Amino acid sequence: MRRFVDIAYTGVAAVLLHPLRSGVTVACVVAVLAPYLAGLGVSKGVAEQAAESIRSGADMYVTGERFGRTAPLPLERAQGIRALDGVTRVVPRIVGRLTLGKDDEEAVLVGISPRDLPSGLRCVEGTLYDPASLNDLVIGTELARRLGLHVGSLIPPFYQNPQGERVSRFVGVFRSDVSLWQARLILTSFATASAVFAERDTASDLLVYCRAGYEEAVSRSILRLPATGGVAPRLRVATARDLDVLLPRGLLHREGIFNLHFLLGFAVSILVVLVTSGFGLAERRREIGILKATGWQTDEVLWRSVAESVVLAVAAAALSVLLAFAWLRLFNGYWVASLFLAGVGTVPAIRIPARLTPVPALVALVMSLAVVMIGTLYASWRAATVPPTEAMR
Amino acid sequence: MKLIETRNVAKVFRAGSKEEVRALRGVSISIPQGTFAALTGASGSGKTTLLALLGALDRPTSGQVLHDGDDLAVLSDFELARRRRRIGFVFQNFSLLPGLEVWNNVTYPLIPRGIPARQRYELAAQQLKRLGLADKMSKRPEELSGGEQQRVAIARALAGQPQALLADEPTSNLDRKAAGLLRALLAEIHAQGTTVVVATHDAELLAVATTVYDLEAGRLKTGADACGASEVEPPPAMGAT
């Protein structure tokens, strides 16, 4: 036992004895693993936030459909849904895209009664808008920073409709980094949103809340509701459960593509480590030749290399985790976030949700071990199985 | 008793190619226990190749190399490594592990033998003191002179208390004074009962040897005895320091 410990110790010492060789090997592994871990961290963070949003949202979302595409819903459809057995509340909402500022910053305007906003939403400056007033807006901190707006700012007309142009006023700023989905939001009353988009008596969707266990029945009932008026759009229902399935599926699709690219990188990294082993190959061969000439067995030489590889692999995996953590926390998922979040640029303007879990860290360790072992053990085995004079030549 | 023996040994490098080199062509020698044997000959005569075969560091292309009567060709890699532990080999270029302290270099071959660290250190200290390197134990090979590195290589070879010490051109990289000291040291090691085999063309070292094998183009020169050896009288100064 002591013999194995002593031999393993020589392998550990070899890491420090050949700093350049060790450094290049670790760098090769980190170059592949750190982006992988950062990517998985973003994916996990986004998935968790999506799940949380679904959990804290309505039981189902009803939208209109015309020619197979989403269409506004007449508000009167809400009356019919409210009358269904099991429905507790129906909230009409307007969600629409607009651009603001000289740089055409994209934003999402949500028109909804303030009492129907998520309970966690708090203003860090000013107050929420008054449901009765027109043209009061509440904006997220990130968007406010980018547009240089603060409470009391008046913004020139950013929309035109038959009622003419109106000046809007920002009455509050809410923390936009609490959820990815709030990053580009502007909140306002339903009436203001109606005016902005010039859509009277229509909603983009209806948030439907039900009594527990009624979701399926209500969903079916909504789809059976008769159309009111000649051009009323058909109804489309997405339950929270549907979203729970669909959202992660979308993320998994991106994660799958990411994993595929990573596998490619992993294969390349094995080749790179083999080359870097070649980079220290002459040195390693000579060293092993000396060990064999002085009475070391092949398995003892390999055991020494295993110890060296384990130290290098653990160091590379730990460094990768640390770098991925720094990447996500300090650099806010620079570049890697754009792989998972549509519309997010190389330098994310929003706080990227990220979570590093133990499983990817363990996977990183296993992959690191595989890469380093394949790279170093093969070279060691080749050197250890030829006569010492040949290895030393 | 024959410690090491070769029977009609041949060694061909890059066999079958245009650059084929026939380093040894049917060499038979016998090295009894307690001998001080010298392999001599011009450069390229096959001294180093023969020494490597005697030290079980390489396998012959044909013929037999026997250690204590056992043919090395039929031994497993595992058993071959065990045989190497009975032999201390001193390479012409010393082949020390760079970056490792002198004492660590000396103890490295002892690690797989399960000798405790403290005992290994004491063995190294003992050998290095004997070779006048007690104050260099914590130095690294690259900080030592050629003569000092040579002595570290000898200390490493002797640390495992081998039956035989094999040295390849041990005086070729040394100045006159250091070479003289080394010759005396090898004579002393031999006098203490260790079989010594050197590959050399140093005439003064040849004078210390009890048996000389003269090689020419991979063959033993004619005029030697049945085993190709020329017996020489031990010089009067043998064993003196």
XYZ file of C-alpha atoms in Angstrom:
634
model
C 0.000 0.000 0.000
C 2.814 2.356 0.955
C 4.482 1.575 -2.363
C 1.370 2.708 -4.304
C 1.059 5.859 -2.215
C 4.729 6.694 -2.749
C 4.469 6.081 -6.492
C 1.286 8.179 -6.679
C 3.104 10.941 -4.840
C 5.813 10.978 -7.525
C 3.005 11.464 -10.072
C 1.654 14.413 -8.096
C 5.174 15.847 -7.859
C 5.566 15.409 -11.635
C 2.821 18.019 -12.116
C 5.052 20.636 -10.505
C 8.217 19.166 -11.992
C 6.961 19.909 -15.512
C 5.036 23.176 -15.105
C 4.866 23.997 -18.807
C 3.543 20.567 -19.779
C 1.036 20.628 -16.924
C -0.027 24.180 -17.690
C -0.673 23.478 -21.365
C -2.689 20.356 -20.546
C -4.853 22.177 -17.979
C -5.332 25.130 -20.339
C -6.534 22.813 -23.138
C -9.133 21.220 -20.876
C -10.279 24.523 -19.368
C -10.675 26.046 -22.833
C -13.338 23.420 -23.565
C -14.945 22.923 -20.161
C -15.381 26.530 -18.965
C -17.648 27.596 -21.880
C -19.553 24.334 -21.519
C -20.220 24.914 -17.815
C -21.103 28.577 -18.392
C -23.539 27.550 -21.138
C -25.194 24.936 -18.970
C -25.361 27.478 -16.130
C -27.299 29.903 -18.339
C -29.548 27.133 -19.628
C -30.362 25.990 -16.106
C -30.953 29.545 -14.886
C -33.298 30.331 -17.773
C -35.191 27.076 -17.305
C -35.674 27.726 -13.592
C -36.880 31.250 -14.201
C -39.249 30.086 -16.919
C -40.684 27.473 -14.574
C -41.083 30.074 -11.835
C -42.855 32.449 -14.215
C -45.252 29.707 -15.256
C -45.911 28.752 -11.631
C -46.658 32.344 -10.613
C -48.731 33.078 -13.714
C -52.298 32.279 -14.735
C -53.685 28.768 -15.062
C -54.207 29.271 -18.779
C -53.709 31.848 -21.476
C -56.399 32.363 -24.094
C -55.470 34.027 -27.356
C -57.255 34.562 -30.636
C -56.383 32.807 -33.856
C -57.083 33.891 -37.372
C -55.646 32.248 -40.494
C -53.592 30.128 -38.148
C -51.899 33.156 -36.599
C -52.364 34.932 -33.292
C -55.010 37.649 -33.449
C -56.467 40.141 -30.915
C -59.464 38.975 -28.909
C -62.621 41.029 -28.469
C -63.064 41.815 -24.763
C -66.601 40.451 -24.857
C -65.096 36.924 -25.158
C -63.937 37.370 -21.561
C -67.590 37.511 -20.441
C -68.314 34.075 -21.843
C -65.225 32.596 -20.212
C -66.021 34.179 -16.839
C -69.369 32.397 -16.901
C -67.782 28.953 -17.219
C -67.938 26.588 -14.272
C -64.615 26.537 -12.353
C -63.313 29.879 -13.628
C -62.452 32.264 -10.787
C -60.990 35.227 -12.633
C -60.358 36.404 -16.187
C -57.848 39.223 -16.737
C -57.561 40.851 -20.147
C -54.071 41.905 -21.087
C -52.354 43.641 -23.948
C -48.802 42.661 -24.800
C -47.125 44.362 -27.735
C -43.721 45.222 -29.095
C -42.497 48.745 -29.649
C -39.241 50.601 -30.064
C -38.038 53.535 -28.009
C -35.259 56.112 -28.149
C -32.916 57.175 -30.903
C -31.324 53.740 -30.923
C -34.677 52.034 -31.362
C -34.400 50.035 -28.167
C -36.829 47.175 -28.308
C -39.344 46.991 -25.479
C -42.487 45.085 -24.615
C -45.440 47.152 -23.491
C -47.837 45.338 -21.185
C -51.214 46.831 -20.504
C -52.786 45.317 -17.437
C -54.572 46.459 -14.331
C -51.976 47.102 -11.562
C -53.853 44.803 -9.159
C -53.232 41.912 -11.585
C -49.461 42.390 -11.706
C -47.296 39.659 -10.114
C -47.175 40.099 -6.357
C -43.344 40.183 -6.292
C -43.155 43.229 -8.498
C -42.088 46.288 -6.508
C -41.085 49.770 -7.601
C -37.616 50.847 -6.494
C -38.415 54.424 -7.433
C -41.815 56.169 -7.783
C -45.074 54.238 -7.738
C -47.110 51.962 -9.939
C -49.428 53.632 -12.428
C -52.963 54.641 -11.628
C -55.425 52.376 -13.487
C -57.643 55.336 -14.258
C -54.983 57.637 -15.688
C -53.770 57.572 -19.267
C -50.164 57.625 -20.421
C -48.539 56.752 -17.075
C -45.784 54.216 -17.600
C -43.615 52.098 -15.289
C -40.293 50.894 -16.634
C -37.607 48.409 -15.590
C -34.284 49.664 -14.190
C -32.270 48.203 -17.041
C -34.380 49.768 -19.780
C -34.518 53.047 -17.826
C -30.717 53.075 -17.650
C -30.334 52.357 -21.339
C -32.860 55.052 -22.302
C -31.653 57.540 -19.662
C -35.130 57.798 -18.120
C -36.116 58.347 -14.501
C -39.305 59.035 -12.552
C -41.014 62.106 -13.910
C -39.390 61.908 -17.332
C -41.688 62.827 -20.157
C -41.092 60.995 -23.345
C -42.063 62.413 -26.709
C -44.789 60.617 -28.606
C -43.621 57.183 -29.560
C -46.876 56.245 -31.195
C -49.371 57.793 -33.478
C -52.998 56.782 -33.808
C -56.317 58.341 -34.814
C -56.484 60.052 -31.419
C -53.287 61.889 -32.267
C -49.935 61.990 -30.495
C -49.599 61.866 -26.755
C -46.771 62.557 -24.355
C -46.243 59.812 -21.808
C -44.769 60.110 -18.327
C -42.742 57.639 -16.327
C -44.151 57.341 -12.831
C -42.104 54.427 -11.492
C -39.100 52.192 -11.985
C -39.149 48.539 -11.014
C -36.187 46.189 -10.564
C -35.810 44.480 -13.895
C -33.141 42.002 -12.851
C -35.567 39.974 -10.746
C -36.668 38.041 -13.780
C -35.340 37.723 -17.262
C -38.865 38.121 -18.616
C -39.230 41.567 -17.050
C -35.998 42.928 -18.465
C -37.521 44.857 -21.346
C -40.971 45.473 -19.980
C -42.900 48.708 -19.795
C -46.012 48.403 -17.694
C -49.070 50.529 -18.077
C -52.836 50.450 -17.715
C -54.995 48.480 -20.101
C -56.501 51.696 -21.436
C -53.095 53.239 -22.187
C -51.956 50.129 -23.989
C -55.193 50.120 -25.992
C -54.503 53.697 -27.021
C -50.858 53.021 -27.854
C -51.697 50.141 -30.141
C -54.983 51.658 -31.350
C -56.904 48.492 -30.534
C -60.167 49.424 -28.874
C -62.026 46.772 -26.872
C -59.565 44.030 -27.676
C -56.924 42.215 -25.694
C -53.884 40.356 -26.946
C -54.693 37.554 -24.496
C -56.808 36.644 -21.508
C -55.321 35.287 -18.310
C -57.702 32.704 -16.918
C -57.552 31.513 -13.284
C -59.498 28.410 -12.240
C -60.346 26.430 -9.178
C -57.935 23.586 -8.536
C -58.670 20.543 -10.698
C -60.835 22.423 -13.193
C -58.088 23.300 -15.673
C -58.792 20.516 -18.158
C -62.561 21.012 -18.088
C -62.285 24.792 -18.428
C -59.811 24.441 -21.284
C -62.187 22.144 -23.162
C -65.157 24.426 -22.442
C -63.322 27.499 -23.749
C -62.566 25.768 -27.033
C -66.273 24.883 -27.375
C -67.484 28.435 -26.759
C -69.531 29.726 -29.695
C -68.091 32.615 -31.689
C -69.667 36.007 -31.139
C -69.944 38.218 -34.205
C -69.127 37.344 -37.773
C -65.360 37.911 -37.756
C -64.506 36.784 -34.227
C -61.237 34.869 -34.107
C -61.119 31.280 -32.951
C -59.875 30.733 -29.419
C -56.564 29.103 -28.615
C -55.773 27.914 -25.079
C -52.351 27.284 -23.566
C -52.501 25.883 -20.042
C -49.715 26.354 -17.508
C -49.012 22.638 -17.874
C -48.620 23.031 -21.654
C -46.165 25.850 -21.096
C -44.370 23.823 -18.454
C -43.743 21.223 -21.139
C -43.131 23.534 -24.089
C -40.751 26.048 -22.521
C -38.166 23.545 -21.244
C -38.480 21.723 -24.580
C -37.418 24.882 -26.366
C -34.526 25.299 -23.967
C -33.572 21.653 -24.270
C -33.474 22.080 -28.026
C -30.933 24.876 -27.641
C -29.112 22.926 -24.949
C -29.009 19.936 -27.284
C -27.441 22.007 -30.040
C -25.006 23.384 -27.486
C -24.158 19.862 -26.280
C -23.594 18.768 -29.861
C -21.142 21.586 -30.384
C -19.528 20.737 -27.097
C -19.088 17.102 -28.119
C -17.309 18.339 -31.204
C -15.118 20.536 -28.998
C -14.543 17.589 -26.675
C -13.319 15.410 -29.537
C -11.063 18.199 -30.729
C -9.728 18.715 -27.208
C -8.710 15.054 -26.967
C -6.718 15.517 -30.144
C -5.272 18.743 -28.770
C -4.241 17.043 -25.535
C -2.693 14.236 -27.554
C -0.738 16.857 -29.452
C 0.248 18.604 -26.243
C 1.343 15.248 -24.894
C 3.463 15.169 -28.017
C 4.585 18.619 -26.962
C 6.056 17.019 -23.818
C 6.393 13.581 -25.350
C 10.178 13.517 -25.785
C 10.584 14.644 -22.186
C 8.021 12.097 -20.946
C 9.526 9.246 -22.981
C 13.012 9.969 -21.702
C 11.792 10.193 -18.112
C 9.917 6.909 -18.415
C 12.945 5.330 -20.072
C 15.055 6.318 -17.060
C 12.441 4.938 -14.656
C 12.248 1.642 -16.546
C 16.049 1.404 -16.737
C 16.255 1.786 -12.979
C 13.802 -1.009 -12.287
C 10.308 0.511 -12.454
C 7.587 -1.817 -13.749
C 5.236 -0.751 -16.554
C 2.235 -0.762 -14.198
C 4.153 1.393 -11.715
C 4.950 3.887 -14.465
C 1.276 3.927 -15.507
C 0.087 4.298 -11.921
C 2.397 7.321 -11.604
C 0.848 8.754 -14.792
C -2.666 8.081 -13.468
C -1.873 10.072 -10.322
C -0.458 12.886 -12.438
C -3.529 12.808 -14.712
C -5.962 12.843 -11.782
C -4.282 15.909 -10.287
C -4.274 17.675 -13.656
C -7.898 16.692 -14.347
C -9.154 17.812 -10.927
C -7.226 21.070 -11.247
C -8.637 21.634 -14.742
C -12.212 20.826 -13.649
C -11.989 23.049 -10.557
C -10.515 25.886 -12.586
C -13.240 25.436 -15.197
C -15.967 25.671 -12.540
C -14.366 28.796 -11.059
C -13.964 30.403 -14.470
C -17.533 29.519 -15.449
C -18.752 31.033 -12.172
C -16.765 34.221 -12.825
C -17.983 34.236 -16.421
C -21.597 34.156 -15.289
C -21.347 36.386 -12.226
C -18.699 38.937 -13.192
C -19.089 38.960 -16.964
C -22.837 38.247 -16.946
C -22.592 35.353 -19.400
C -20.713 37.376 -22.025
C -21.294 35.724 -25.444
C -22.515 32.394 -24.053
C -25.898 33.888 -23.041
C -26.575 34.778 -26.672
C -26.550 31.056 -27.508
C -29.533 30.439 -25.249
C -31.522 33.640 -25.278
C -32.906 35.033 -28.485
C -32.376 38.766 -28.809
C -29.572 38.871 -26.259
C -26.394 40.221 -27.798
C -22.781 39.283 -27.158
C -22.744 41.736 -24.256
C -26.049 41.112 -22.450
C -27.866 44.272 -21.431
C -29.920 42.394 -18.886
C -28.998 40.380 -15.823
C -28.611 36.840 -17.148
C -30.187 34.189 -14.930
C -27.606 31.493 -14.304
C -27.201 28.581 -11.954
C -24.242 26.246 -11.631
C -25.415 22.924 -10.252
C -23.275 20.030 -8.958
C -24.220 17.700 -11.815
C -22.524 19.647 -14.634
C -19.537 20.154 -12.305
C -19.295 16.378 -11.865
C -19.742 15.851 -15.599
C -16.924 18.364 -16.112
C -14.708 16.370 -13.767
C -15.451 13.111 -15.583
C -14.810 14.706 -18.974
C -11.642 16.336 -17.711
C -10.448 12.958 -16.429
C -11.271 11.332 -19.759
C -9.446 13.967 -21.807
C -6.319 14.065 -19.643
C -6.160 10.306 -19.142
C -6.468 9.576 -22.842
C -3.833 12.207 -23.585
C -1.242 11.257 -20.995
C -1.793 7.561 -20.362
C -1.512 6.646 -24.016
C 1.811 8.493 -24.309
C 3.052 6.906 -21.072
C 1.984 3.428 -22.081
C 3.737 3.774 -25.433
C 6.939 4.854 -23.719
C 6.719 2.233 -20.981
C 6.286 -0.730 -23.300
C 9.388 -0.212 -25.401
C 12.875 -1.129 -24.178
C 14.329 1.614 -21.929
C 17.151 2.371 -24.369
C 14.612 3.072 -27.112
C 12.490 5.297 -24.852
C 15.565 7.261 -23.794
C 16.925 7.618 -27.312
C 29.609 -18.382 -11.009
C 28.498 -16.601 -14.195
C 26.486 -13.541 -13.329
C 25.879 -12.372 -16.878
C 26.520 -14.205 -20.098
C 25.864 -13.593 -23.770
C 25.691 -16.348 -26.375
C 26.166 -15.438 -29.994
C 24.301 -12.178 -29.489
C 23.453 -10.012 -32.489
C 21.677 -6.659 -32.525
C 20.367 -5.011 -35.656
C 18.835 -1.546 -35.599
C 16.210 -0.555 -38.203
C 16.257 -4.127 -39.465
C 15.029 -4.532 -43.021
C 15.381 -0.884 -43.953
C 18.023 0.790 -46.066
C 19.540 2.302 -42.925
C 19.943 -1.081 -41.225
C 22.775 -1.045 -38.678
C 24.357 -4.273 -37.464
C 25.633 -3.136 -34.069
C 26.569 -6.597 -32.772
C 27.341 -9.743 -34.761
C 27.467 -12.910 -32.698
C 29.139 -11.811 -29.478
C 29.641 -14.322 -26.684
C 31.056 -13.172 -23.385
C 30.854 -14.346 -19.818
C 31.036 -12.164 -16.747
C 31.507 -14.077 -13.501
C 30.501 -12.656 -10.138
C 33.123 -10.270 -8.763
C 34.707 -9.429 -12.108
C 35.809 -5.962 -13.180
C 35.162 -6.281 -16.912
C 35.791 -3.662 -19.532
C 34.296 -3.497 -23.021
C 36.530 -1.543 -25.317
C 36.818 -0.737 -28.976
C 36.545 2.172 -31.353
C 33.464 4.352 -31.564
C 30.654 2.381 -33.238
C 32.181 -0.963 -32.314
C 29.076 -1.922 -30.284
C 30.257 -1.333 -26.705
C 27.217 0.657 -25.599
C 24.816 -1.727 -27.339
C 26.410 -4.717 -25.648
C 26.368 -2.969 -22.277
C 22.646 -2.186 -22.713
C 21.970 -5.842 -23.472
C 23.977 -6.920 -20.414
C 21.922 -4.493 -18.323
C 18.596 -5.869 -19.680
C 17.794 -2.466 -21.112
C 17.270 -3.873 -24.597
C 16.582 -7.213 -26.249
C 18.953 -8.801 -28.769
C 17.830 -9.432 -32.350
C 19.217 -12.950 -32.032
C 21.265 -14.956 -29.545
C 20.864 -15.136 -25.800
C 21.568 -12.904 -22.836
C 21.553 -14.813 -19.572
C 21.336 -13.435 -16.053
C 22.160 -16.038 -13.412
C 21.578 -18.608 -16.159
C 18.104 -17.327 -17.112
C 17.545 -16.314 -20.722
C 16.191 -12.742 -20.715
C 14.336 -13.365 -23.990
C 11.828 -15.649 -22.283
C 11.302 -13.444 -19.258
C 8.174 -11.317 -18.993
C 8.340 -7.539 -18.925
C 7.589 -7.741 -15.200
C 10.447 -10.162 -14.506
C 12.792 -8.171 -16.721
C 12.166 -5.075 -14.600
C 12.947 -7.104 -11.482
C 16.259 -8.180 -13.030
C 17.091 -4.530 -13.699
C 16.797 -3.866 -10.000
C 19.783 -6.148 -9.434
C 21.884 -4.040 -11.751
C 22.973 -0.464 -11.325
C 23.379 1.304 -14.657
C 25.361 4.502 -15.144
C 24.577 6.174 -18.470
C 27.132 8.082 -20.469
C 24.972 11.230 -20.286
C 24.111 10.424 -16.627
C 20.318 10.464 -17.345
C 19.353 12.156 -14.111
C 15.839 13.520 -13.743
C 16.103 17.283 -14.168
C 14.392 19.448 -11.582
C 14.560 16.761 -8.897
C 16.924 17.231 -5.964
C 20.017 15.043 -5.918
C 18.762 12.934 -3.001
C 15.446 12.445 -4.788
C 17.216 11.327 -7.954
C 19.153 8.762 -5.937
C 16.067 7.408 -4.167
C 13.752 7.285 -7.198
C 14.620 3.685 -8.173
C 13.889 2.608 -4.591
C 10.325 3.946 -4.518
C 8.666 0.953 -6.228
C 10.536 -1.397 -3.905
C 8.374 -0.310 -0.979
C 11.263 1.090 1.061
C 9.951 3.703 3.524
C 10.755 7.319 2.706
C 13.005 7.847 5.721
C 15.036 4.732 4.940
C 15.321 5.800 1.300
C 16.614 9.168 2.360
C 19.161 7.558 4.670
C 20.351 5.230 1.899
C 20.747 8.200 -0.435
C 22.589 10.188 2.224
C 24.895 7.248 2.846
C 25.763 6.830 -0.837
C 26.148 10.541 -1.469
C 28.391 10.921 1.564
C 30.496 8.033 0.337
C 30.838 9.762 -3.035
C 31.678 13.124 -1.481
C 28.359 14.763 -2.305
C 26.912 15.122 1.196
C 26.685 18.896 0.793
C 24.955 18.640 -2.607
C 21.935 16.595 -1.550
C 19.435 19.390 -2.044
C 20.922 20.659 -5.279
C 19.388 19.917 -8.643
C 21.380 18.081 -11.342
C 21.552 21.171 -13.515
C 23.363 22.971 -10.684
C 26.151 20.371 -10.572
C 29.327 19.902 -12.611
C 29.702 16.953 -14.990
C 31.849 15.063 -12.475
C 29.330 15.626 -9.707
C 26.453 14.489 -11.933
C 28.462 11.377 -12.779
C 28.856 10.622 -9.087
C 25.124 11.209 -8.481
C 24.406 8.704 -11.257
C 26.733 6.218 -9.564
C 25.090 6.865 -6.201
C 21.709 6.170 -7.796
C 23.039 2.960 -9.337
C 24.488 1.803 -6.011
C 21.569 2.854 -3.779
C 19.694 -0.341 -4.537
C 22.758 -2.425 -3.550
C 23.043 -4.111 -6.944
C 24.960 -7.268 -7.774
C 26.599 -5.490 -10.702
C 27.400 -1.934 -11.664
C 27.384 -1.220 -15.396
C 28.836 2.089 -16.551
C 28.888 3.470 -20.075
C 31.960 5.612 -20.833
C 32.128 6.756 -17.226
C 35.222 8.920 -17.691
C 34.511 10.399 -21.112
C 32.783 13.563 -19.840
C 35.200 14.208 -16.993
C 38.392 16.209 -16.643
C 41.621 14.420 -15.802
C 41.333 14.828 -12.058
C 37.686 13.807 -11.890
C 38.390 10.835 -14.168
C 41.176 9.694 -11.841
C 38.876 9.912 -8.851
C 36.209 7.961 -10.680
C 38.611 5.177 -11.646
C 39.639 4.851 -8.012
C 35.984 4.846 -6.985
C 35.076 2.053 -9.410
C 38.071 0.055 -8.222
C 36.884 0.516 -4.646
C 33.348 -0.579 -5.501
C 34.793 -3.661 -7.192
C 37.050 -4.360 -4.252
C 33.980 -4.387 -2.005
C 32.558 -7.287 -4.002
C 30.369 -5.649 -6.641
C 30.760 -6.858 -10.204
C 31.719 -3.909 -12.404
C 31.353 -3.728 -16.168
C 32.400 -0.615 -18.035
C 32.295 0.339 -21.693
C 35.299 2.559 -22.245
C 38.280 3.403 -24.349
C 40.048 5.068 -21.443
C 43.373 3.203 -21.251
C 43.805 3.955 -17.551
C 40.399 2.542 -16.757
C 41.169 -0.519 -18.871
C 44.242 -0.984 -16.716
C 42.005 -1.231 -13.647
C 39.829 -3.954 -15.235
C 40.508 -7.648 -14.592
C 38.957 -8.709 -17.910
C 38.863 -6.765 -21.153
C 36.634 -7.508 -24.145
C 37.845 -5.763 -27.264
C 35.150 -5.158 -29.860
C 35.536 -4.261 -33.489
C 32.615 -3.642 -35.845
C 30.228 -5.530 -33.568
C 32.515 -8.564 -33.141
C 35.022 -9.577 -30.510
C 38.561 -9.180 -31.791
C 40.422 -12.372 -32.499
C 43.176 -13.333 -30.110
C 40.949 -13.259 -27.045
C 40.105 -16.405 -25.064
C 37.161 -18.721 -25.750
C 34.772 -16.141 -24.439
C 36.550 -13.338 -26.213
C 38.217 -12.002 -23.071
C 41.770 -10.943 -22.454
C 42.842 -11.513 -18.879
C 44.868 -8.654 -17.503
C 46.848 -8.410 -14.317
C 45.173 -6.216 -11.729
C 47.173 -3.005 -11.365
C 48.992 -2.574 -8.049
C 47.064 0.575 -7.225
C 43.646 -1.115 -7.523
C 41.408 -0.300 -4.639
C 43.459 2.693 -3.617
C 41.817 6.095 -3.545
